[in-house]
Short mmCIF file of C-alpha atoms in Angstrom, two decimals:
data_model
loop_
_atom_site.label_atom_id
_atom_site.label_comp_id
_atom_site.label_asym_id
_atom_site.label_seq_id
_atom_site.Cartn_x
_atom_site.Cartn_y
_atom_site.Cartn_z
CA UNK A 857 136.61 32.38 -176.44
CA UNK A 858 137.88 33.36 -179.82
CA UNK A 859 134.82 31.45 -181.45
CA UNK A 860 132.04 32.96 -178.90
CA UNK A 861 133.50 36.25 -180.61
CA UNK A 862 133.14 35.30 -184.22
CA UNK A 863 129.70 34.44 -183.42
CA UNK A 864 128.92 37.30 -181.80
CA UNK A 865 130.43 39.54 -184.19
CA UNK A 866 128.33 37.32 -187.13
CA UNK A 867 124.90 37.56 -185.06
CA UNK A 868 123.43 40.73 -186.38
CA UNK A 869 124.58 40.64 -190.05
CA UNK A 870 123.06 36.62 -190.00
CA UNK A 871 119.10 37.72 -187.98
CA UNK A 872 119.51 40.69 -190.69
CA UNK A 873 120.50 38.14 -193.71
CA UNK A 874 117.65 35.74 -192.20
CA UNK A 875 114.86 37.95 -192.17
CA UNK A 876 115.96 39.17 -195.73
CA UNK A 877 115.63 35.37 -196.98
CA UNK A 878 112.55 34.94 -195.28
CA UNK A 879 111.06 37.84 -197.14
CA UNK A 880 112.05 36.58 -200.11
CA UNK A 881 110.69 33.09 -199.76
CA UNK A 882 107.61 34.58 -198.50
CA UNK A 883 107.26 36.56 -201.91
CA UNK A 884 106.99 40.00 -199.87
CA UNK A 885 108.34 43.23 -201.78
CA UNK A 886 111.05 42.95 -199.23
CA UNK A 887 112.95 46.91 -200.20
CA UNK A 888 108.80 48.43 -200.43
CA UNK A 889 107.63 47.33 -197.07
CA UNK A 890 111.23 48.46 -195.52
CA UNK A 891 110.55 51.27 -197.32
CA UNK A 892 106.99 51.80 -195.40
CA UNK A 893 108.46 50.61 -192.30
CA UNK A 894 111.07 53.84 -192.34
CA UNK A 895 108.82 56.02 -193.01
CA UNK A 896 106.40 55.28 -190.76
CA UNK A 897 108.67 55.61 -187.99
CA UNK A 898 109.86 59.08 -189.52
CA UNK A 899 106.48 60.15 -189.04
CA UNK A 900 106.17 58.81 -185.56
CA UNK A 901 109.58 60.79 -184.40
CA UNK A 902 108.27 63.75 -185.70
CA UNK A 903 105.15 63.34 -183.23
CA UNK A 904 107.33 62.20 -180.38
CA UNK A 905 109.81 65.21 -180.66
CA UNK A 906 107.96 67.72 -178.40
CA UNK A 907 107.29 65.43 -175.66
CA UNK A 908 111.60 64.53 -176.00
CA UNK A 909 112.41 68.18 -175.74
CA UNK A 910 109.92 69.01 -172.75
CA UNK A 911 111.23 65.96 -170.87
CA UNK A 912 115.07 67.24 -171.48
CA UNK A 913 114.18 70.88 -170.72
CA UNK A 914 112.66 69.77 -167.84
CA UNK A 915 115.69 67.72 -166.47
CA UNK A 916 117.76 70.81 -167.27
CA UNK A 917 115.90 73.17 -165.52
CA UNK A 918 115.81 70.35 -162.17
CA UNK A 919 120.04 70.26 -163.05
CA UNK A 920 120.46 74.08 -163.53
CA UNK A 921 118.24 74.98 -160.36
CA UNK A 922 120.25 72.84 -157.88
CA UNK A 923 116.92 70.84 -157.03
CA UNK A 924 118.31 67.72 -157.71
CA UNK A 925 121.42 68.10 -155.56
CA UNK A 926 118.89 69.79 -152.89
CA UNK A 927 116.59 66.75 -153.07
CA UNK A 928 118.88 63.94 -153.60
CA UNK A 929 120.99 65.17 -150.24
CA UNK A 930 117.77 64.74 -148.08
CA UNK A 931 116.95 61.15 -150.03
CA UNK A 932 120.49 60.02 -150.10
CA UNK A 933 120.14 60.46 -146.49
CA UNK A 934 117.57 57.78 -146.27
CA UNK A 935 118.94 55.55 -148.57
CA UNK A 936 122.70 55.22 -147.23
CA UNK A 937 120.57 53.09 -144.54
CA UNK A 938 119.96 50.43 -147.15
CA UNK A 939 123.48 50.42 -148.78
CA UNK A 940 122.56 52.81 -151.75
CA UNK A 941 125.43 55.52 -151.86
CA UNK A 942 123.66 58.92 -151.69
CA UNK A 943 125.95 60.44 -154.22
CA UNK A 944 124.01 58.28 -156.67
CA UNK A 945 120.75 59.88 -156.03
CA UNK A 946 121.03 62.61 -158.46
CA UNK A 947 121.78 59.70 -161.31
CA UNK A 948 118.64 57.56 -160.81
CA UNK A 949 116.34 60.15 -160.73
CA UNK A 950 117.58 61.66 -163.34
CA UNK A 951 117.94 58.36 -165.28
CA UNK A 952 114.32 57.67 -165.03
CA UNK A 953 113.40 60.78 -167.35
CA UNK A 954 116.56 60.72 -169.75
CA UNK A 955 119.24 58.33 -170.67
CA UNK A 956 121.77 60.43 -172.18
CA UNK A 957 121.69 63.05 -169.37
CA UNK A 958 122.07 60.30 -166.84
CA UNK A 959 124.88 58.98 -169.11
CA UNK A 960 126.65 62.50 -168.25
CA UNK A 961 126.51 61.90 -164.49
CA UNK A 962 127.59 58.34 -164.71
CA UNK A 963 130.79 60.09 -166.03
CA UNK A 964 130.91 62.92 -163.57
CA UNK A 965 130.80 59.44 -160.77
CA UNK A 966 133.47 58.04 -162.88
CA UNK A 967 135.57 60.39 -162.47
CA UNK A 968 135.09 61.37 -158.93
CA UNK A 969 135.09 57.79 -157.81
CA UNK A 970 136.63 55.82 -160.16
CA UNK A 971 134.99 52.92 -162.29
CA UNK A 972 135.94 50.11 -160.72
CA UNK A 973 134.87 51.89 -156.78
CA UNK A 974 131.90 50.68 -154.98
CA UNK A 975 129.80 53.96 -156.58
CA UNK A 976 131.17 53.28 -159.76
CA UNK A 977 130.09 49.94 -159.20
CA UNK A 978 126.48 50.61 -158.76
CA UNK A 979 126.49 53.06 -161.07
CA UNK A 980 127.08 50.93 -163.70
CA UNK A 981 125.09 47.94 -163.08
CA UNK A 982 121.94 50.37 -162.10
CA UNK A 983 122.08 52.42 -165.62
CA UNK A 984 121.82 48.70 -167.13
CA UNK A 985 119.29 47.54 -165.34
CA UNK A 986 116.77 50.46 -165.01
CA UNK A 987 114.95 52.13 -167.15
CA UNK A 988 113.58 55.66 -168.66
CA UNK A 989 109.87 55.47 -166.92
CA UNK A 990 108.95 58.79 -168.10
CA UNK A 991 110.15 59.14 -171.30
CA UNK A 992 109.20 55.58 -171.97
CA UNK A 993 105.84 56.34 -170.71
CA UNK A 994 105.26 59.43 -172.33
CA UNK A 995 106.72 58.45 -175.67
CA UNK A 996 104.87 55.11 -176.27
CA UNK A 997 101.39 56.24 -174.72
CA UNK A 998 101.59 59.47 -176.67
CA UNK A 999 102.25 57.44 -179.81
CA UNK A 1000 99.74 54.62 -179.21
CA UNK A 1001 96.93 57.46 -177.92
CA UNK A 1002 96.72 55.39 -174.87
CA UNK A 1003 94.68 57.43 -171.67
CA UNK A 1004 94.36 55.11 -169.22
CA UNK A 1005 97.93 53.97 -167.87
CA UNK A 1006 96.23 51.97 -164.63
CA UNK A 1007 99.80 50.27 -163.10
CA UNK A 1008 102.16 51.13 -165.58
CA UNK A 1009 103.69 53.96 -163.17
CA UNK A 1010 103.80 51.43 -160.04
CA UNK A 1011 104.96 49.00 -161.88
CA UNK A 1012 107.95 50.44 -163.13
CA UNK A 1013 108.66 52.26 -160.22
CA UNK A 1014 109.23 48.57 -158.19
CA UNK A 1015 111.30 47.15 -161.55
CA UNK A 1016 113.65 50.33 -161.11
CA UNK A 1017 113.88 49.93 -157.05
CA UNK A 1018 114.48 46.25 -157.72
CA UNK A 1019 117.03 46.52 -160.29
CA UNK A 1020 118.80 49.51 -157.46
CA UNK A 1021 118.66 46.64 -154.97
CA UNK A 1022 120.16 44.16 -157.59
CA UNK A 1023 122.87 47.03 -158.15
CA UNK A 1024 123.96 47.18 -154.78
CA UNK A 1025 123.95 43.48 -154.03
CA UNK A 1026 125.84 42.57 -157.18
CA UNK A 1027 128.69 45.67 -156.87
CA UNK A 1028 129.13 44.01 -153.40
CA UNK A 1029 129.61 40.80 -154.80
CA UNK A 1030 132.01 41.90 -157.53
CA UNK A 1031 134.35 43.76 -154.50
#
């Protein structure tokens, strides 16, 4: 065990040390194109910053308003007949526009249930194994000028009720 965690701890600073090399070898200007690289993704966080602060306004205003807790009581209603705790409702919607706000209710569950209870359970394993649709969406089709999104919606909306199913079965595996 103590070796997987040298390894582990040597990982990044050896794919960082790699690619470095490779650059070299390669005769790239390896400090100009990092150079580049940074500031082309400055540029592209500048353009991406209005659609972050309409997306957490808007979660704010659906926390403030008590629509969230009003919706997620009538759908955790439904989905206690699966095995999906309605308290956790107001956490996976919310986690599918904004990480760090669902972050903030995964530690309002914490402590009100604990982290090793059933809801903490699920809680944990779903924030790791769903994703930010929204802001994902928004963010890279923005940036890329894409129009047409076809699936992409349906498509994440199944990986994100899969990974909730894969939540609840693993939590109640792990009790």
């Amino acid at each position: 065990m103590k070796w997987f965690l040298i390894v582990s701890d040597l990982l990044i600073p050896m794919i960082i040390l790699g690619i470095l090399c490779y650059g070299i070898l390669q005769q790239v200007a390896v400090y100009d194109v990092f150079v580049k690289g940074a500031k082309s993704g400055f540029l592209t966080v500048a353009k991406i910053i209005p659609t972050m602060v309409g997306l957490m306004v808007a979660v704010g205003i659906l926390r403030a308003s008590g629509l969230l807790t009003c919706l997620s009581k009538e759908i955790g209603k439904f989905t206690k007949w699966i095995g999906f705790p309605g308290e956790l409702v107001p956490l996976t919607v919310v986690k599918m526009f904004s990480s760090s706000a669902a972050t903030g209710l995964l530690l309002d569950i914490y402590k009100e249930f604990g982290t090793d209870s059933r809801n903490g359970l699920i809680a944990s394993i779903s924030m790791a194994s769903t994703e930010t649709i929204f802001y994902t969406m928004s963010v890279y089709y923005m940036t890329a000028k894409v129009t047409k999104t076809r699936y992409t919606l349906t498509g994440a909306l199944l990986a994100t009720f899969a990974g909730l199913a894969a939540s609840v079965i693993l939590a109640g595996a792990m009790l």
